[in-house]
Amino acid sequence: MDYYSSQISKLIEEFSRLPGIGPKSAARLAFHVINMPKEQVEQLANTMIDAKNNVRYCKECYTLTDQEICPICASSERDHKVIMVVENTRDLAAYEKTGKYNGVYHVLHGAISPMLGVGPGDIKLKELMERLQKDVDEVIIATNSSLEGETTAMYISKLIKPTGIKVSRIASGVPVGGDLEYIDEVTLLRALEGRTEL
Amino acid sequence: MDYYSSQISKLIEEFSRLPGIGPKSAARLAFHVINMPKEQVEQLANTMIDAKNNVRYCKECYTLTDQEICPICASSERDHKVIMVVENTRDLAAYEKTGKYNGVYHVLHGAISPMLGVGPGDIKLKELMERLQKDVDEVIIATNSSLEGETTAMYISKLIKPTGIKVSRIASGVPVGGDLEYIDEVTLLRALEGRTEL
């Protein structure tokens, strides 16, 4: 990339290390930043550093937050007896956007994956089991519908069942508005197996 | 976006202002940055600030560079009598990647667009005309093959012709490896008009 001067190349290189940013997007971003007003560049840079320095795990549910206890865990309006287990904070946000879930969460920060060498000890599972010592009615497992997500769901349900706490799994099936023609066979079979009586 | 704590939301917001970054990519980037080692975040932030502070226009060709005169303009191995006019530094880099062009460049930083209110005075045209006072053999116009690029090319050629300096335009046609079936009609007509004898 010596067609650019070294400082531009360095910035392009930094950007292209970010996920989902290819070399062309990285160049586009770099030139955008160079053309941005100085104050805006500084603001972006400082926001990154501040977020990195101040964001940590919620002591209760392990979501990423800039407080000791995240707003959801701190809320008295949420049902603290229902815990939804998700893989990461973005999945938590996806359920929050529905506005219809009133329980709390537990963020695993990953999923069990023998392929990638991620074992039960590498995700926040021990922390989940500790939370179950308190008064909990139900654990809803909302890990992804991928191989890793399913493995993790199975593992967690086996772990929790002996405690007598209710364990459930979010439904897997045809997405709303999905056209059967374009949906993969595994999903179609899953939808069939999970059919409910009308 | 109050599903995230304020510092995370702020970072997502900052990222989503960048070009080509939608809200989902912005969230992905934000969580990636939060999970990056602290030193790497600082390095990314500082690289942005350094680039913003040190990158300026080359005094000769107006490309973005961190030197007074860019490496291409400073090189005695390049033919300074042939100037290729491009819209921006990325277009310059595209031609540099071919490794086959030995002249120098002139970067306009835009193209004439009555629609967007960009006139001849808003791009580095005056600066190009000043360069033509020196000994120049040919000006190759390599603005994009868009409405704005073509308008700019026409405008520049009319401006330069009275000086007697040779003006040329890069060819427009079917891209190498392109399948005629998938190429738009305007390009097909352009390719026909620009046909060369074999």
CSV table of C-alpha atoms in Angstrom, one decimal:
chain,number,residue,atom,x,y,z
A,1,MET,CA,0.0,0.0,0.0
A,2,ASP,CA,2.9,2.4,-0.7
A,3,TYR,CA,0.6,4.3,-3.2
A,4,TYR,CA,-0.5,6.2,-0.1
A,5,SER,CA,1.9,8.0,2.3
A,6,SER,CA,2.8,6.1,5.4
A,7,GLN,CA,0.3,7.8,7.8
A,8,ILE,CA,-2.6,7.1,5.5
A,9,SER,CA,-1.4,3.5,4.9
A,10,LYS,CA,-1.1,3.0,8.7
A,11,LEU,CA,-4.7,4.2,9.2
A,12,ILE,CA,-6.0,2.0,6.5
A,13,GLU,CA,-4.2,-1.0,8.0
A,14,GLU,CA,-5.7,-0.2,11.4
A,15,PHE,CA,-9.2,0.0,10.0
A,16,SER,CA,-8.8,-3.2,8.0
A,17,ARG,CA,-8.1,-5.1,11.2
A,18,LEU,CA,-11.6,-4.4,12.4
A,19,PRO,CA,-14.2,-7.1,11.8
A,20,GLY,CA,-16.2,-6.9,8.5
A,21,ILE,CA,-13.9,-4.1,7.1
A,22,GLY,CA,-12.2,-5.1,3.9
A,23,PRO,CA,-9.3,-3.2,2.3
A,24,LYS,CA,-11.6,-1.0,0.2
A,25,SER,CA,-13.9,-0.1,3.1
A,26,ALA,CA,-10.8,0.6,5.2
A,27,ALA,CA,-9.5,3.0,2.6
A,28,ARG,CA,-12.9,4.7,2.4
A,29,LEU,CA,-13.0,5.1,6.2
A,30,ALA,CA,-9.5,6.4,6.4
A,31,PHE,CA,-10.1,9.1,3.8
A,32,HIS,CA,-13.4,9.9,5.5
A,33,VAL,CA,-11.6,10.4,8.8
A,34,ILE,CA,-8.9,12.5,7.2
A,35,ASN,CA,-11.5,14.8,5.8
A,36,MET,CA,-13.5,15.0,9.0
A,37,PRO,CA,-13.2,18.1,11.2
A,38,LYS,CA,-10.4,17.7,13.7
A,39,GLU,CA,-12.8,17.9,16.7
A,40,GLN,CA,-14.9,15.1,15.3
A,41,VAL,CA,-11.9,12.9,14.9
A,42,GLU,CA,-10.8,13.6,18.5
A,43,GLN,CA,-14.3,12.9,19.7
A,44,LEU,CA,-14.4,9.5,17.9
A,45,ALA,CA,-11.0,8.6,19.3
A,46,ASN,CA,-11.9,9.6,22.8
A,47,THR,CA,-15.2,7.8,22.7
A,48,MET,CA,-13.4,4.6,21.8
A,49,ILE,CA,-10.8,5.0,24.6
A,50,ASP,CA,-13.5,6.0,27.2
A,51,ALA,CA,-15.7,3.0,26.2
A,52,LYS,CA,-12.7,0.7,26.4
A,53,ASN,CA,-11.7,2.0,29.9
A,54,ASN,CA,-15.1,2.2,31.5
A,55,VAL,CA,-17.2,-0.6,30.1
A,56,ARG,CA,-17.1,-3.8,32.1
A,57,TYR,CA,-19.2,-6.8,33.0
A,58,CYS,CA,-22.4,-6.2,35.1
A,59,LYS,CA,-21.7,-8.0,38.4
A,60,GLU,CA,-25.1,-9.7,38.1
A,61,CYS,CA,-25.7,-10.7,34.5
A,62,TYR,CA,-22.3,-10.1,32.9
A,63,THR,CA,-23.6,-7.9,30.1
A,64,LEU,CA,-21.3,-5.1,29.1
A,65,THR,CA,-22.1,-1.9,30.9
A,66,ASP,CA,-20.5,1.2,32.3
A,67,GLN,CA,-22.1,0.8,35.7
A,68,GLU,CA,-21.4,-1.7,38.5
A,69,ILE,CA,-24.9,-3.2,37.9
A,70,CYS,CA,-26.6,-2.8,34.5
A,71,PRO,CA,-29.9,-0.9,34.2
A,72,ILE,CA,-31.8,-4.1,33.7
A,73,CYS,CA,-30.5,-5.9,36.7
A,74,ALA,CA,-30.9,-2.7,38.8
A,75,SER,CA,-34.5,-2.3,37.8
A,76,SER,CA,-37.2,-3.3,40.3
A,77,GLU,CA,-39.7,-3.5,37.5
A,78,ARG,CA,-38.1,-6.5,35.9
A,79,ASP,CA,-38.9,-10.0,37.0
A,80,HIS,CA,-35.7,-11.2,38.5
A,81,LYS,CA,-37.0,-14.8,38.8
A,82,VAL,CA,-36.9,-15.3,35.1
A,83,ILE,CA,-33.4,-15.4,33.5
A,84,MET,CA,-32.8,-15.5,29.7
A,85,VAL,CA,-29.4,-16.9,28.8
A,86,VAL,CA,-27.9,-15.3,25.7
A,87,GLU,CA,-24.5,-15.6,24.0
A,88,ASN,CA,-23.6,-11.9,24.0
A,89,THR,CA,-24.8,-8.4,24.7
A,90,ARG,CA,-26.0,-7.8,21.2
A,91,ASP,CA,-28.4,-10.8,21.5
A,92,LEU,CA,-29.6,-9.2,24.8
A,93,ALA,CA,-30.2,-6.0,22.9
A,94,ALA,CA,-32.1,-7.9,20.2
A,95,TYR,CA,-34.6,-9.2,22.8
A,96,GLU,CA,-34.8,-5.8,24.5
A,97,LYS,CA,-35.8,-4.2,21.2
A,98,THR,CA,-38.9,-6.4,21.2
A,99,GLY,CA,-40.0,-4.6,24.4
A,100,LYS,CA,-42.0,-7.6,25.4
A,101,TYR,CA,-39.6,-9.5,27.7
A,102,ASN,CA,-39.8,-8.5,31.3
A,103,GLY,CA,-37.3,-10.9,32.9
A,104,VAL,CA,-33.5,-10.4,33.4
A,105,TYR,CA,-30.6,-11.9,31.4
A,106,HIS,CA,-27.4,-13.8,31.7
A,107,VAL,CA,-24.7,-13.2,29.2
A,108,LEU,CA,-22.4,-16.1,28.5
A,109,HIS,CA,-19.9,-14.3,26.3
A,110,GLY,CA,-19.6,-17.2,23.9
A,111,ALA,CA,-20.9,-20.7,23.2
A,112,ILE,CA,-19.4,-24.1,23.7
A,113,SER,CA,-17.5,-25.1,20.6
A,114,PRO,CA,-15.3,-28.1,20.6
A,115,MET,CA,-14.1,-27.1,17.1
A,116,LEU,CA,-12.8,-23.7,18.3
A,117,GLY,CA,-11.7,-25.2,21.7
A,118,VAL,CA,-14.2,-23.3,23.7
A,119,GLY,CA,-15.3,-25.4,26.7
A,120,PRO,CA,-17.9,-24.8,29.4
A,121,GLY,CA,-15.2,-23.2,31.6
A,122,ASP,CA,-14.6,-20.5,29.0
A,123,ILE,CA,-18.0,-19.0,29.1
A,124,LYS,CA,-19.9,-17.5,32.1
A,125,LEU,CA,-21.6,-20.8,33.0
A,126,LYS,CA,-20.3,-21.1,36.6
A,127,GLU,CA,-21.6,-17.6,37.2
A,128,LEU,CA,-25.0,-18.6,35.9
A,129,MET,CA,-25.1,-21.6,38.3
A,130,GLU,CA,-24.2,-19.3,41.1
A,131,ARG,CA,-27.2,-17.1,40.3
A,132,LEU,CA,-29.5,-20.1,40.4
A,133,GLN,CA,-28.8,-20.4,44.2
A,134,LYS,CA,-31.1,-17.5,44.6
A,135,ASP,CA,-34.9,-17.7,44.0
A,136,VAL,CA,-35.3,-18.4,40.3
A,137,ASP,CA,-38.4,-19.7,38.6
A,138,GLU,CA,-37.3,-20.2,35.0
A,139,VAL,CA,-34.2,-20.2,32.8
A,140,ILE,CA,-35.0,-19.5,29.1
A,141,ILE,CA,-32.1,-20.5,26.9
A,142,ALA,CA,-31.8,-18.1,24.0
A,143,THR,CA,-28.4,-19.1,22.6
A,144,ASN,CA,-28.2,-19.0,18.8
A,145,SER,CA,-29.8,-21.7,16.7
A,146,SER,CA,-26.3,-22.8,15.5
A,147,LEU,CA,-24.4,-26.0,16.3
A,148,GLU,CA,-22.5,-24.2,19.1
A,149,GLY,CA,-25.7,-22.5,20.4
A,150,GLU,CA,-27.6,-25.8,20.4
A,151,THR,CA,-24.7,-27.6,22.1
A,152,THR,CA,-24.6,-24.9,24.8
A,153,ALA,CA,-28.3,-25.1,25.3
A,154,MET,CA,-28.2,-28.9,25.8
A,155,TYR,CA,-25.3,-28.6,28.2
A,156,ILE,CA,-27.0,-25.9,30.3
A,157,SER,CA,-30.3,-27.7,30.4
A,158,LYS,CA,-28.6,-30.9,31.6
A,159,LEU,CA,-26.8,-28.9,34.3
A,160,ILE,CA,-29.9,-27.1,35.5
A,161,LYS,CA,-32.5,-29.9,35.4
A,162,PRO,CA,-31.3,-31.6,38.7
A,163,THR,CA,-31.9,-28.3,40.5
A,164,GLY,CA,-35.7,-28.5,39.7
A,165,ILE,CA,-35.7,-25.1,38.1
A,166,LYS,CA,-37.8,-24.9,34.9
A,167,VAL,CA,-35.6,-24.7,31.8
A,168,SER,CA,-37.0,-23.7,28.4
A,169,ARG,CA,-35.6,-23.1,24.9
A,170,ILE,CA,-36.8,-20.4,22.5
A,171,ALA,CA,-38.6,-21.8,19.5
A,172,SER,CA,-36.7,-22.5,16.3
A,173,GLY,CA,-38.7,-22.4,13.0
A,174,VAL,CA,-39.6,-20.4,9.9
A,175,PRO,CA,-39.0,-16.7,10.5
A,176,VAL,CA,-42.1,-14.5,10.3
A,177,GLY,CA,-42.5,-13.3,6.7
A,178,GLY,CA,-40.1,-16.0,5.6
A,179,ASP,CA,-40.9,-17.7,2.2
A,180,LEU,CA,-40.7,-21.5,2.7
A,181,GLU,CA,-39.2,-21.8,-0.8
A,182,TYR,CA,-36.0,-20.0,0.4
A,183,ILE,CA,-35.7,-21.6,3.8
A,184,ASP,CA,-33.1,-24.3,4.4
A,185,GLU,CA,-34.2,-27.9,5.1
A,186,VAL,CA,-33.0,-28.1,8.7
A,187,THR,CA,-35.1,-25.0,9.6
A,188,LEU,CA,-38.1,-26.5,7.8
A,189,LEU,CA,-37.7,-29.8,9.7
A,190,ARG,CA,-37.3,-27.8,13.0
A,191,ALA,CA,-40.5,-25.9,12.2
A,192,LEU,CA,-42.3,-29.2,11.6
A,193,GLU,CA,-41.1,-30.8,14.8
A,194,GLY,CA,-42.0,-27.7,16.8
A,195,ARG,CA,-45.5,-27.4,15.4
A,196,THR,CA,-48.2,-26.3,17.8
A,197,GLU,CA,-51.9,-27.3,17.7
A,198,LEU,CA,-54.3,-24.6,16.5
B,1,MET,CA,-30.5,2.4,21.9
B,2,ASP,CA,-31.0,2.4,25.6
B,3,TYR,CA,-30.6,-1.4,25.7
B,4,TYR,CA,-26.9,-0.7,26.0
B,5,SER,CA,-25.3,1.5,28.6
B,6,SER,CA,-24.6,5.1,27.6
B,7,GLN,CA,-20.9,4.7,26.8
B,8,ILE,CA,-21.6,1.7,24.5
B,9,SER,CA,-24.5,3.6,22.8
B,10,LYS,CA,-22.3,6.6,22.3
B,11,LEU,CA,-19.6,4.5,20.6
B,12,ILE,CA,-22.2,2.8,18.4
B,13,GLU,CA,-23.5,6.2,17.4
B,14,GLU,CA,-20.0,7.5,16.6
B,15,PHE,CA,-19.3,4.4,14.4
B,16,SER,CA,-22.7,4.6,12.6
B,17,ARG,CA,-21.8,8.1,11.4
B,18,LEU,CA,-19.0,6.7,9.3
B,19,PRO,CA,-19.7,6.0,5.7
B,20,GLY,CA,-21.0,2.5,4.8
B,21,ILE,CA,-21.4,1.5,8.5
B,22,GLY,CA,-25.1,0.7,9.3
B,23,PRO,CA,-26.4,0.3,12.9
B,24,LYS,CA,-25.6,-3.5,13.0
B,25,SER,CA,-22.0,-3.0,11.8
B,26,ALA,CA,-21.6,-0.1,14.2
B,27,ALA,CA,-22.7,-2.3,17.1
B,28,ARG,CA,-20.3,-5.1,16.0
B,29,LEU,CA,-17.4,-2.6,15.7
B,30,ALA,CA,-18.2,-1.1,19.1
B,31,PHE,CA,-18.2,-4.5,20.9
B,32,HIS,CA,-15.0,-5.4,19.0
B,33,VAL,CA,-13.3,-2.3,20.2
B,34,ILE,CA,-14.5,-2.8,23.8
B,35,ASN,CA,-13.0,-6.4,23.7
B,36,MET,CA,-9.7,-5.3,22.1
B,37,PRO,CA,-6.6,-4.9,24.3
B,38,LYS,CA,-6.4,-1.4,25.7
B,39,GLU,CA,-3.1,-0.7,23.9
B,40,GLN,CA,-4.6,-1.6,20.5
B,41,VAL,CA,-7.6,0.8,21.1
B,42,GLU,CA,-5.2,3.5,22.0
B,43,GLN,CA,-3.1,2.8,18.9
B,44,LEU,CA,-6.2,3.0,16.7
B,45,ALA,CA,-7.3,6.2,18.3
B,46,ASN,CA,-3.9,7.8,18.0
B,47,THR,CA,-3.4,6.7,14.4
B,48,MET,CA,-6.6,8.5,13.5
B,49,ILE,CA,-5.6,11.7,15.3
B,50,ASP,CA,-2.1,11.6,13.8
B,51,ALA,CA,-3.4,11.0,10.3
B,52,LYS,CA,-5.9,13.8,10.7
B,53,ASN,CA,-3.2,16.2,12.0
B,54,ASN,CA,-0.4,15.4,9.6
B,55,VAL,CA,-2.0,14.5,6.3
B,56,ARG,CA,-2.4,17.4,3.9
B,57,TYR,CA,-2.4,18.1,0.2
B,58,CYS,CA,0.7,17.6,-1.8
B,59,LYS,CA,1.8,21.1,-3.0
B,60,GLU,CA,2.2,19.9,-6.5
B,61,CYS,CA,-0.6,17.4,-7.3
B,62,TYR,CA,-3.0,17.9,-4.3
B,63,THR,CA,-3.1,14.2,-3.4
B,64,LEU,CA,-3.3,13.5,0.3
B,65,THR,CA,0.1,12.9,1.8
B,66,ASP,CA,2.0,13.4,5.0
B,67,GLN,CA,4.9,15.2,3.2
B,68,GLU,CA,5.2,18.6,1.7
B,69,ILE,CA,5.5,17.0,-1.8
B,70,CYS,CA,4.2,13.5,-2.3
B,71,PRO,CA,6.5,10.6,-3.2
B,72,ILE,CA,5.2,10.5,-6.8
B,73,CYS,CA,5.8,14.2,-7.4
B,74,ALA,CA,9.2,14.0,-5.7
B,75,SER,CA,10.4,11.1,-7.8
B,76,SER,CA,12.8,11.9,-10.7
B,77,GLU,CA,11.9,8.6,-12.3
B,78,ARG,CA,8.4,9.7,-13.1
B,79,ASP,CA,7.5,11.6,-16.3
B,80,HIS,CA,6.4,15.0,-15.0
B,81,LYS,CA,5.3,16.0,-18.5
B,82,VAL,CA,2.3,13.6,-18.4
B,83,ILE,CA,-0.4,14.5,-15.9
B,84,MET,CA,-3.3,12.2,-15.1
B,85,VAL,CA,-6.3,14.0,-13.6
B,86,VAL,CA,-8.3,11.9,-11.1
B,87,GLU,CA,-11.2,12.7,-8.8
B,88,ASN,CA,-9.5,11.6,-5.5
B,89,THR,CA,-6.5,9.9,-3.9
B,90,ARG,CA,-8.2,6.5,-4.0
B,91,ASP,CA,-8.5,6.7,-7.8
B,92,LEU,CA,-4.8,7.7,-7.9
B,93,ALA,CA,-4.0,4.6,-5.8
B,94,ALA,CA,-6.1,2.4,-8.2
B,95,TYR,CA,-3.8,3.5,-11.2
B,96,GLU,CA,-0.7,3.2,-9.1
B,97,LYS,CA,-1.6,-0.4,-8.3
B,98,THR,CA,-1.4,-1.2,-12.0
B,99,GLY,CA,2.2,-0.3,-11.8
B,100,LYS,CA,2.2,0.6,-15.5
B,101,TYR,CA,1.6,4.4,-15.3
B,102,ASN,CA,4.8,6.4,-15.2
B,103,GLY,CA,3.5,10.0,-15.3
B,104,VAL,CA,2.3,12.1,-12.4
B,105,TYR,CA,-1.2,13.0,-11.2
B,106,HIS,CA,-3.5,15.8,-10.4
B,107,VAL,CA,-6.2,15.2,-7.8
B,108,LEU,CA,-9.3,17.3,-8.2
B,109,HIS,CA,-11.0,16.3,-4.9
B,110,GLY,CA,-14.4,16.0,-6.5
B,111,ALA,CA,-16.2,16.3,-9.8
B,112,ILE,CA,-18.4,19.0,-11.2
B,113,SER,CA,-22.0,18.3,-10.2
B,114,PRO,CA,-24.7,20.9,-10.8
B,115,MET,CA,-27.1,18.5,-8.9
B,116,LEU,CA,-24.9,18.7,-5.7
B,117,GLY,CA,-24.0,22.3,-6.3
B,118,VAL,CA,-20.3,21.5,-7.0
B,119,GLY,CA,-19.0,24.0,-9.5
B,120,PRO,CA,-15.6,24.3,-11.3
B,121,GLY,CA,-14.4,26.5,-8.5
B,122,ASP,CA,-15.0,23.9,-5.8
B,123,ILE,CA,-12.4,21.4,-7.2
B,124,LYS,CA,-8.7,21.8,-7.8
B,125,LEU,CA,-9.1,23.0,-11.3
B,126,LYS,CA,-7.4,26.4,-11.0
B,127,GLU,CA,-4.5,24.5,-9.5
B,128,LEU,CA,-4.4,22.2,-12.6
B,129,MET,CA,-4.4,25.1,-15.0
B,130,GLU,CA,-1.5,26.7,-13.0
B,131,ARG,CA,0.5,23.5,-13.4
B,132,LEU,CA,0.0,23.6,-17.2
B,133,GLN,CA,2.1,26.8,-17.3
B,134,LYS,CA,5.1,24.5,-16.9
B,135,ASP,CA,6.3,22.1,-19.6
B,136,VAL,CA,3.5,19.6,-20.0
B,137,ASP,CA,3.0,17.2,-23.0
B,138,GLU,CA,-0.3,15.5,-22.2
B,139,VAL,CA,-3.2,15.7,-19.7
B,140,ILE,CA,-5.0,12.3,-19.4
B,141,ILE,CA,-8.4,12.8,-17.9
B,142,ALA,CA,-9.3,9.8,-15.7
B,143,THR,CA,-12.3,11.1,-13.9
B,144,ASN,CA,-15.0,8.5,-13.3
B,145,SER,CA,-17.3,7.3,-16.0
B,146,SER,CA,-20.3,8.8,-14.2
B,147,LEU,CA,-22.4,11.8,-15.2
B,148,GLU,CA,-20.3,14.0,-12.9
B,149,GLY,CA,-17.0,12.5,-14.1
B,150,GLU,CA,-18.0,13.0,-17.8
B,151,THR,CA,-19.1,16.5,-17.2
B,152,THR,CA,-15.8,17.3,-15.5
B,153,ALA,CA,-13.8,15.6,-18.3
B,154,MET,CA,-15.7,17.7,-20.9
B,155,TYR,CA,-15.2,20.9,-19.0
B,156,ILE,CA,-11.4,20.3,-18.5
B,157,SER,CA,-10.8,19.4,-22.1
B,158,LYS,CA,-12.5,22.6,-23.3
B,159,LEU,CA,-10.4,24.5,-20.8
B,160,ILE,CA,-7.1,22.9,-21.9
B,161,LYS,CA,-7.6,22.7,-25.7
B,162,PRO,CA,-6.8,26.4,-26.4
B,163,THR,CA,-3.4,25.9,-24.7
B,164,GLY,CA,-2.4,23.4,-27.4
B,165,ILE,CA,-1.5,20.7,-24.8
B,166,LYS,CA,-2.7,17.2,-25.8
B,167,VAL,CA,-5.8,16.1,-23.8
B,168,SER,CA,-7.0,12.5,-23.7
B,169,ARG,CA,-9.7,10.6,-21.9
B,170,ILE,CA,-9.3,7.0,-20.6
B,171,ALA,CA,-11.4,4.5,-22.5
B,172,SER,CA,-14.8,3.5,-21.4
B,173,GLY,CA,-16.2,0.0,-22.3
B,174,VAL,CA,-16.7,-3.5,-21.2
B,175,PRO,CA,-14.6,-4.4,-18.2
B,176,VAL,CA,-12.0,-7.2,-18.8
B,177,GLY,CA,-13.6,-10.5,-18.0
B,178,GLY,CA,-17.1,-8.9,-18.1
B,179,ASP,CA,-19.9,-10.9,-19.4
B,180,LEU,CA,-21.9,-8.9,-22.0
B,181,GLU,CA,-25.1,-10.3,-20.8
B,182,TYR,CA,-24.7,-8.5,-17.4
B,183,ILE,CA,-23.4,-5.2,-18.7
B,184,ASP,CA,-25.7,-2.2,-18.9
B,185,GLU,CA,-26.7,-0.7,-22.2
B,186,VAL,CA,-24.9,2.5,-21.9
B,187,THR,CA,-21.6,0.7,-21.3
B,188,LEU,CA,-22.3,-1.6,-24.3
B,189,LEU,CA,-23.0,1.4,-26.5
B,190,ARG,CA,-19.8,3.1,-25.2
B,191,ALA,CA,-17.8,0.0,-26.0
B,192,LEU,CA,-19.2,0.0,-29.5
B,193,GLU,CA,-18.5,3.6,-30.1
B,194,GLY,CA,-15.0,3.2,-28.8
B,195,ARG,CA,-14.2,0.1,-30.9
B,196,THR,CA,-10.7,-0.1,-32.3
B,197,GLU,CA,-9.6,-1.8,-35.5
B,198,LEU,CA,-7.9,-5.1,-35.2
